[in-house]
CSV table of C-alpha atoms in Angstrom, one decimal:
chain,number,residue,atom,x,y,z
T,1,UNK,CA,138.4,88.4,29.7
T,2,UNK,CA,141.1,90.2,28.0
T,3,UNK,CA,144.4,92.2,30.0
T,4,UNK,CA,143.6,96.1,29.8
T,5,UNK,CA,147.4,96.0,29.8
T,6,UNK,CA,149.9,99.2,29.2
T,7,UNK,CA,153.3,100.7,30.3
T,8,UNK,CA,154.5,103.4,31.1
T,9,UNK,CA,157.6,105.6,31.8
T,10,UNK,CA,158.6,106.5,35.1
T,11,UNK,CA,158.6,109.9,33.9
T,12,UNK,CA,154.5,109.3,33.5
T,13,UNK,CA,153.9,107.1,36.8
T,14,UNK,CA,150.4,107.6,37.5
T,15,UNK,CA,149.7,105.1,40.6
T,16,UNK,CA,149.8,106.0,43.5
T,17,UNK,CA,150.9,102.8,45.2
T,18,UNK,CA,153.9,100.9,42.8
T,19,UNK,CA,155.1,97.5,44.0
T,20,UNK,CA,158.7,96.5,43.7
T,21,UNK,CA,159.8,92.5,43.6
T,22,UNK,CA,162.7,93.0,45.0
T,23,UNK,CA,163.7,89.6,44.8
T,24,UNK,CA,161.9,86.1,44.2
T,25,UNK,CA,163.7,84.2,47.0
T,26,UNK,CA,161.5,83.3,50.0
T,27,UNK,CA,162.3,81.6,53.0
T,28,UNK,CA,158.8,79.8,52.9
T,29,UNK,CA,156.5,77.8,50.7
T,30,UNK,CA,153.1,79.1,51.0
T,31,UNK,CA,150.3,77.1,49.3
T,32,UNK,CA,149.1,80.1,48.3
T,33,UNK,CA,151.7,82.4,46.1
T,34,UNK,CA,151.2,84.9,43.4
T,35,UNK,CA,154.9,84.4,42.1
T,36,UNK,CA,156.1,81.1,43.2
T,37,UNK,CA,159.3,81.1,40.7
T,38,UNK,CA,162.5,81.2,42.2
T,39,UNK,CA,164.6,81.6,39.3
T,40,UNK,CA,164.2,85.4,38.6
T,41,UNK,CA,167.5,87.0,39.7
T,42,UNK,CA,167.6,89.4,42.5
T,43,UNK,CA,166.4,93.2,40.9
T,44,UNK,CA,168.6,95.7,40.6
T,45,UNK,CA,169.0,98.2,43.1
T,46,UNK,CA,170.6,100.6,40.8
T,47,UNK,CA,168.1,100.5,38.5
T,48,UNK,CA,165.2,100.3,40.9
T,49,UNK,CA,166.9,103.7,42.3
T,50,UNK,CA,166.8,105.3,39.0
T,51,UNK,CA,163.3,104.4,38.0
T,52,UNK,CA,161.7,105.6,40.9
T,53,UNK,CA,163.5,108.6,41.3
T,54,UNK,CA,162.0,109.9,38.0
T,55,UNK,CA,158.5,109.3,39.3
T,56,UNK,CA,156.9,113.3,38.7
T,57,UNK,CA,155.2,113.1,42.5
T,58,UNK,CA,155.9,111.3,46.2
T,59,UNK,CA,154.3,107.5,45.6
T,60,UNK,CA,153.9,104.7,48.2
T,61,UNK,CA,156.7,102.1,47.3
T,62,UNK,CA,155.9,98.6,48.3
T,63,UNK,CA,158.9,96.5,48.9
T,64,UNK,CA,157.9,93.2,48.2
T,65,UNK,CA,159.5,89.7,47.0
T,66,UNK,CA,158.6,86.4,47.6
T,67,UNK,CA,160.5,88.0,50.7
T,68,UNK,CA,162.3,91.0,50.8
T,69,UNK,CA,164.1,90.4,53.9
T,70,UNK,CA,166.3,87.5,52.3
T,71,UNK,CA,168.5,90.6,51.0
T,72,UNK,CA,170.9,91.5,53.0
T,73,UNK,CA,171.0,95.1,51.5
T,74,UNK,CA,167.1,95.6,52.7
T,75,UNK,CA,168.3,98.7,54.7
T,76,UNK,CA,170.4,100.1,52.3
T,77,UNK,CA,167.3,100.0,49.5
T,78,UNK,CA,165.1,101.4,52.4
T,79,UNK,CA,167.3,104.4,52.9
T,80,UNK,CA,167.9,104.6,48.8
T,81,UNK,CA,164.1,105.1,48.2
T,82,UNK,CA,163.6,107.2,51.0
T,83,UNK,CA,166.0,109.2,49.8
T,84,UNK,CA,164.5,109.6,46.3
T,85,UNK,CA,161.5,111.1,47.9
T,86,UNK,CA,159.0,108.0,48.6
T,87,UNK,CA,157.1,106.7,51.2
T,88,UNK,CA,158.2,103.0,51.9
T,89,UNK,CA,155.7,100.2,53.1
T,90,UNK,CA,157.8,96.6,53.7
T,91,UNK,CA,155.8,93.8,52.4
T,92,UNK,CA,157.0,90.7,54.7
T,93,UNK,CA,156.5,87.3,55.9
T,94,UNK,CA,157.9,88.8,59.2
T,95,UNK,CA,160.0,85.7,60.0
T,96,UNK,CA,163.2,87.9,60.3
T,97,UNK,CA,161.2,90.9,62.4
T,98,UNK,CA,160.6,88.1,65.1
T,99,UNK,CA,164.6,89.6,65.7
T,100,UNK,CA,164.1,93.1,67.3
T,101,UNK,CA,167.8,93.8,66.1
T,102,UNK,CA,166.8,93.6,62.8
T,103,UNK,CA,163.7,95.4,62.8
T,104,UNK,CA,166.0,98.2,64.4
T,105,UNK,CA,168.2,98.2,61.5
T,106,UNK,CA,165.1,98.6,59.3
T,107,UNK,CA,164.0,101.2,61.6
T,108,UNK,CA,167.5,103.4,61.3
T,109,UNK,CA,167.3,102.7,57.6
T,110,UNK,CA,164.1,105.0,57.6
T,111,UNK,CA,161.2,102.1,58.0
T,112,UNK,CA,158.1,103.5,59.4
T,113,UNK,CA,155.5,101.3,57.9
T,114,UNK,CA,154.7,97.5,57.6
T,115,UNK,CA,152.8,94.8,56.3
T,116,UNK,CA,152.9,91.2,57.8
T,117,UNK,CA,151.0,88.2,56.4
T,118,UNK,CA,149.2,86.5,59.3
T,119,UNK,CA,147.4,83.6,57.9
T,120,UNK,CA,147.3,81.5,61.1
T,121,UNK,CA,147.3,84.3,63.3
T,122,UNK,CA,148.7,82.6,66.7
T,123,UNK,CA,147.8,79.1,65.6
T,124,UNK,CA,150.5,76.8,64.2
T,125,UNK,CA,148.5,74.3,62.9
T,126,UNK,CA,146.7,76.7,60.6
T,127,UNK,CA,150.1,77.7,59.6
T,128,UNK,CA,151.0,74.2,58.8
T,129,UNK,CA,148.1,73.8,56.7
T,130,UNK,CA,148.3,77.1,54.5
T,131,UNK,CA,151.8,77.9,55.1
T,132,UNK,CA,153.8,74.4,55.5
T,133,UNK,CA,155.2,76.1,58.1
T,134,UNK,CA,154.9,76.0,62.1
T,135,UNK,CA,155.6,79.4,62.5
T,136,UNK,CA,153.0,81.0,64.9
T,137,UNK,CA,156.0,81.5,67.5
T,138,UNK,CA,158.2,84.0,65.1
T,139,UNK,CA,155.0,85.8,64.0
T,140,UNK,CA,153.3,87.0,66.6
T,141,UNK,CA,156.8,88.1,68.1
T,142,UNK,CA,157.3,90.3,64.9
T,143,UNK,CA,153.8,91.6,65.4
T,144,UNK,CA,155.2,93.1,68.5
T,145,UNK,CA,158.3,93.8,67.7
T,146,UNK,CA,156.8,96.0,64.7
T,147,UNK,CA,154.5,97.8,67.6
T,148,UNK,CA,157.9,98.5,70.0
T,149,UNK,CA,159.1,100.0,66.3
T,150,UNK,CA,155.9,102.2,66.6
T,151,UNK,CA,155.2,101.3,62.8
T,152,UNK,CA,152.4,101.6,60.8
T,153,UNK,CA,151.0,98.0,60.9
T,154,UNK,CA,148.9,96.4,58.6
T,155,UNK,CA,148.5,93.0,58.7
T,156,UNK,CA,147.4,90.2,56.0
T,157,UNK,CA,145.1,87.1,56.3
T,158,UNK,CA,143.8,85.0,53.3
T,159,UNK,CA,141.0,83.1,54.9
T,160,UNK,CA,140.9,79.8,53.4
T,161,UNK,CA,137.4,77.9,54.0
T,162,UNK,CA,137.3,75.4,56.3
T,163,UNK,CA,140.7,76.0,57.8
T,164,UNK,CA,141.6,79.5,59.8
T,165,UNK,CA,137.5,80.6,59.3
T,166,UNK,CA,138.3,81.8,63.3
T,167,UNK,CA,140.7,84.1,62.2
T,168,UNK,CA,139.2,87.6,62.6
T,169,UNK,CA,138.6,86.5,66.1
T,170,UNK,CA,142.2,85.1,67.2
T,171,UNK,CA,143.5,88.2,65.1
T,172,UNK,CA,141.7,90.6,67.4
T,173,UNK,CA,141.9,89.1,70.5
T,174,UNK,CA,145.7,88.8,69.5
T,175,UNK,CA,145.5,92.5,68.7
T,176,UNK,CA,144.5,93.1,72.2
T,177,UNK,CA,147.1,91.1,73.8
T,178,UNK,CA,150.1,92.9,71.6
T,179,UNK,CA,148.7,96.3,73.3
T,180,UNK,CA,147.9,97.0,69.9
T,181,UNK,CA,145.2,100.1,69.0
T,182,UNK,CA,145.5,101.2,65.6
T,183,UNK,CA,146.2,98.8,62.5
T,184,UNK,CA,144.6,97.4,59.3
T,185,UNK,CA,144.0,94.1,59.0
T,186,UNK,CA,143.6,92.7,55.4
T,187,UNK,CA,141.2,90.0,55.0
T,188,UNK,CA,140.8,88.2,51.3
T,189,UNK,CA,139.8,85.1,50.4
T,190,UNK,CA,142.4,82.9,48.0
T,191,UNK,CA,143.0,84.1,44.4
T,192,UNK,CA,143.2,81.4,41.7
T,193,UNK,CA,146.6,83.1,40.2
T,194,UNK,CA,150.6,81.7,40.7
T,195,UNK,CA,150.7,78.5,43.1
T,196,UNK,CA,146.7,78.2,45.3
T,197,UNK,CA,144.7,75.8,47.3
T,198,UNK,CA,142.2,74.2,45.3
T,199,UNK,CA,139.0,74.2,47.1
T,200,UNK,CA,135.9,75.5,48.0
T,201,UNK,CA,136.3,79.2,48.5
T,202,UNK,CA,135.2,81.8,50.6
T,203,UNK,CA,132.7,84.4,48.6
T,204,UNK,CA,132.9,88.1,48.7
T,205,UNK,CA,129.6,87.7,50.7
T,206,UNK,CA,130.2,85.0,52.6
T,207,UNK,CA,133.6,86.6,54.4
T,208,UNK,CA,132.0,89.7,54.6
T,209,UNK,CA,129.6,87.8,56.7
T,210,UNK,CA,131.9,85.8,58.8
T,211,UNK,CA,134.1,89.3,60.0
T,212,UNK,CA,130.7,90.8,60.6
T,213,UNK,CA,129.7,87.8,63.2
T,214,UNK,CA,133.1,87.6,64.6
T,215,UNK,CA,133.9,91.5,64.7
T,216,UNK,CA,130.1,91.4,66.4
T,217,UNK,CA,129.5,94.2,63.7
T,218,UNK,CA,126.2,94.8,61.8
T,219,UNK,CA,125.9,94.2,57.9
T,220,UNK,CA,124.2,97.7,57.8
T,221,UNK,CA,127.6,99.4,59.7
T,222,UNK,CA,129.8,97.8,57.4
T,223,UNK,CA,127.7,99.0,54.6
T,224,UNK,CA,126.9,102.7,55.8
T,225,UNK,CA,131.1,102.9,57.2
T,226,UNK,CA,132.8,101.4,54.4
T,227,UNK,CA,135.0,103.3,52.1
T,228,UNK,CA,135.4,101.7,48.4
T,229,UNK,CA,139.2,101.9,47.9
T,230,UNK,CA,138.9,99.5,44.0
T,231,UNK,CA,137.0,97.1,42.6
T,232,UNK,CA,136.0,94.1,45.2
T,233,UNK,CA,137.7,95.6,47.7
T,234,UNK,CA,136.1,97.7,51.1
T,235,UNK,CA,137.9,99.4,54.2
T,236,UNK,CA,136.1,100.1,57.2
T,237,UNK,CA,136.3,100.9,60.9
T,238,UNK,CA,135.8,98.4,63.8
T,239,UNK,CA,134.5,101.6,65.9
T,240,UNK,CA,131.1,102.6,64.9
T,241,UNK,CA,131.7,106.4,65.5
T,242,UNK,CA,134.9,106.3,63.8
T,243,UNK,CA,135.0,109.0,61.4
T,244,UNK,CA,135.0,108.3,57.4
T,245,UNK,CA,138.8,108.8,57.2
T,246,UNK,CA,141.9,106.5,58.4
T,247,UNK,CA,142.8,108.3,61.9
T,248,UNK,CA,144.0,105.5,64.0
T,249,UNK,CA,141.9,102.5,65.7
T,250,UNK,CA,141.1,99.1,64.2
T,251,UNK,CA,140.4,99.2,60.8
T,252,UNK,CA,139.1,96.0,58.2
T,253,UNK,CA,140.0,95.9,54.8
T,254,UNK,CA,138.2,92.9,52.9
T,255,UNK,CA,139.1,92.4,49.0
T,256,UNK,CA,137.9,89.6,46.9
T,257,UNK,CA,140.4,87.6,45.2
T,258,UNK,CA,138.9,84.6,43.7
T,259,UNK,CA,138.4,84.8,39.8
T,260,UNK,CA,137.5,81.2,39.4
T,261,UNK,CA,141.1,81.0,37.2
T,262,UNK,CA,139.9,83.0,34.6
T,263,UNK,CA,141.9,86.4,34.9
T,264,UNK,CA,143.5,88.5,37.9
T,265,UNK,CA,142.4,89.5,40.5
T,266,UNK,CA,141.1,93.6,40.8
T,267,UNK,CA,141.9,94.3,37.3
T,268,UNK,CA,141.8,97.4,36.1
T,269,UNK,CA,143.2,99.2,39.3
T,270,UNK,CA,144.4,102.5,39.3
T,271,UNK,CA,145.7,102.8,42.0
T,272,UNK,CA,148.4,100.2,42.3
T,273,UNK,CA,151.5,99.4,39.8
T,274,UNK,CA,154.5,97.2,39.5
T,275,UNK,CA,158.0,97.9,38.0
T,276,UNK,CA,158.7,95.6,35.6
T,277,UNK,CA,161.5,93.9,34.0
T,278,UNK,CA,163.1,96.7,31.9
T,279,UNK,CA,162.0,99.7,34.7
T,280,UNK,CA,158.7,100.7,33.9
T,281,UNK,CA,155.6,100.6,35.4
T,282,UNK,CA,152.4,98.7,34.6
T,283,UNK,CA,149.1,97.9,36.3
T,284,UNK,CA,149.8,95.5,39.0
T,285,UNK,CA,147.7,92.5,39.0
T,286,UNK,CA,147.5,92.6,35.2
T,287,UNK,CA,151.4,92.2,35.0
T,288,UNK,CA,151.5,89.9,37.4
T,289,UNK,CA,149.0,87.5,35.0
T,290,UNK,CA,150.6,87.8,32.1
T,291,UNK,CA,153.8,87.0,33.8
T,292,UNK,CA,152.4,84.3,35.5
T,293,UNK,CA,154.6,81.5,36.2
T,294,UNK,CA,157.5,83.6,35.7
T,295,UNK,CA,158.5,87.5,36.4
């Protein structure tokens, strides 16, 4: 399948959404990671600044890495894009929010919106497995120190067959413990891009089926309630009289991310884009495959 790939000027930005690695350091190895190399240096702030300021209309800005929080400037780029007229959403392993000072400095730098990857939910072992990391502990307190913040929470699970296939249920029963009432959780299955398991993966089909039976939801409400947001990917709400429109509650996003290795992931979005090297702005998930294995 060939890369419907292009560039364009900041001046031009069209997506909505634009990611921004701000650095390839991580704190973690996750057996499942888009951009495993370390070796990229930190991105420039400056320039990051610059580029985004010259966007023609307000844009979510996704602060992502590897892990964002291993700079120690976080606030300070926070507060920068702010600034420049943006919405800011922290992508995060949340291993640092498990400290509620922190997550206060984020707050005073302007954060008001996050997004914490939960692949074991509460369950260490399934974070060992995924994750190489017994980390259950420092996630879940994140989760609620991101709720004392009163953020915007969204939270991400790649289900991996076999392994965490419990995971809607922990995540809302977790959800329920935290106090916590409104928040989308992002389920995928694992895409065959950067570092992945190699298995036997969950199906579009099949996962749709497993948080139907776990969510005790019917395939017909998830059908008549769900709102297409790109290709292979469907948000809907856990409340059957929710109305069409995100206004609070619990809300499932599921997106299909196996490609069977033979291209990205939701190509062709136009909703999401990336910054790139030199500081302009491409499709995501087709700059992310042609830099595979190294931006």
């Amino acid at each position: 399948m060939s890369l419907n790939y292009y560039e364009q000027e900041p001046e031009n930005n069209t997506f909505i959404e634009v990611v921004a690695d701000v650095t390839h350091r991580c704190n973690m190895s996750c057996k499942n990671c888009y951009i495993p190399n370390r070796d990229v240096p930190d991105m420039n702030i400056d320039k990051l600044i610059d580029c985004v300021s010259r966007f023609p209309k307000r844009t979510m800005i996704r602060i992502i890495g590897a892990e964002p929080t291993m700079r120690n400037d976080l606030p300070e780029i926070i507060t920068k894009v702010k600034r420049a007229g943006h919405k800011v959403c922290l992508l995060t392993n949340g291993l640092r929010l498990s400290k509620l000072h922190y997550c206060q400095q984020l707050k005073n730098a302007g954060l008001r919106h996050t997004y914490i990857s939960m692949n074991g939910v509460d369950v260490d072992d399934w974070y060992e497995e995924i994750d190489e990391l017994r980390c259950a502990t420092k996630k879940v307190a994140a989760l609620r120190n991101a709720k004392d913040m009163n953020w915007v929470i969204d939270i991400g699970c790649i289900i991996v067959k076999g392994v965490n296939d419990d995971a809607p249920t922990r995540m809302i029963n977790l959800l329920k413990e935290c106090g916590i009432e409104n928040c989308v959780i992002r389920f995928k299955n694992v895409g065959q891009i950067g570092r992945y398991l190699k298995r036997e993966n969950h199906t579009m089909e099949s996962l749709t089926q497993l948080v139907a039976d776990q969510f005790n939801l019917s395939l017909d409400h998830i059908k008549e309630k769900s709102i297409p947001i790109e290709k292979e990917s469907i948000l809907f709400p856990v409340d059957p009289n929710a109305r069409l429109v995100y206004k609070g509650g619990i809300w499932i996003k599921l997106t299909n991310w196996d490609s069977e290795g033979k291209y990205s992931p939701l190509l062709d979005s136009k909703r999401r884009g990336r910054i790139t090297e030199d500081f302009k702005v491409a499709p995501f998930f087709e700059h992310v495959k042609i830099n595979e294995g190294g931006y």
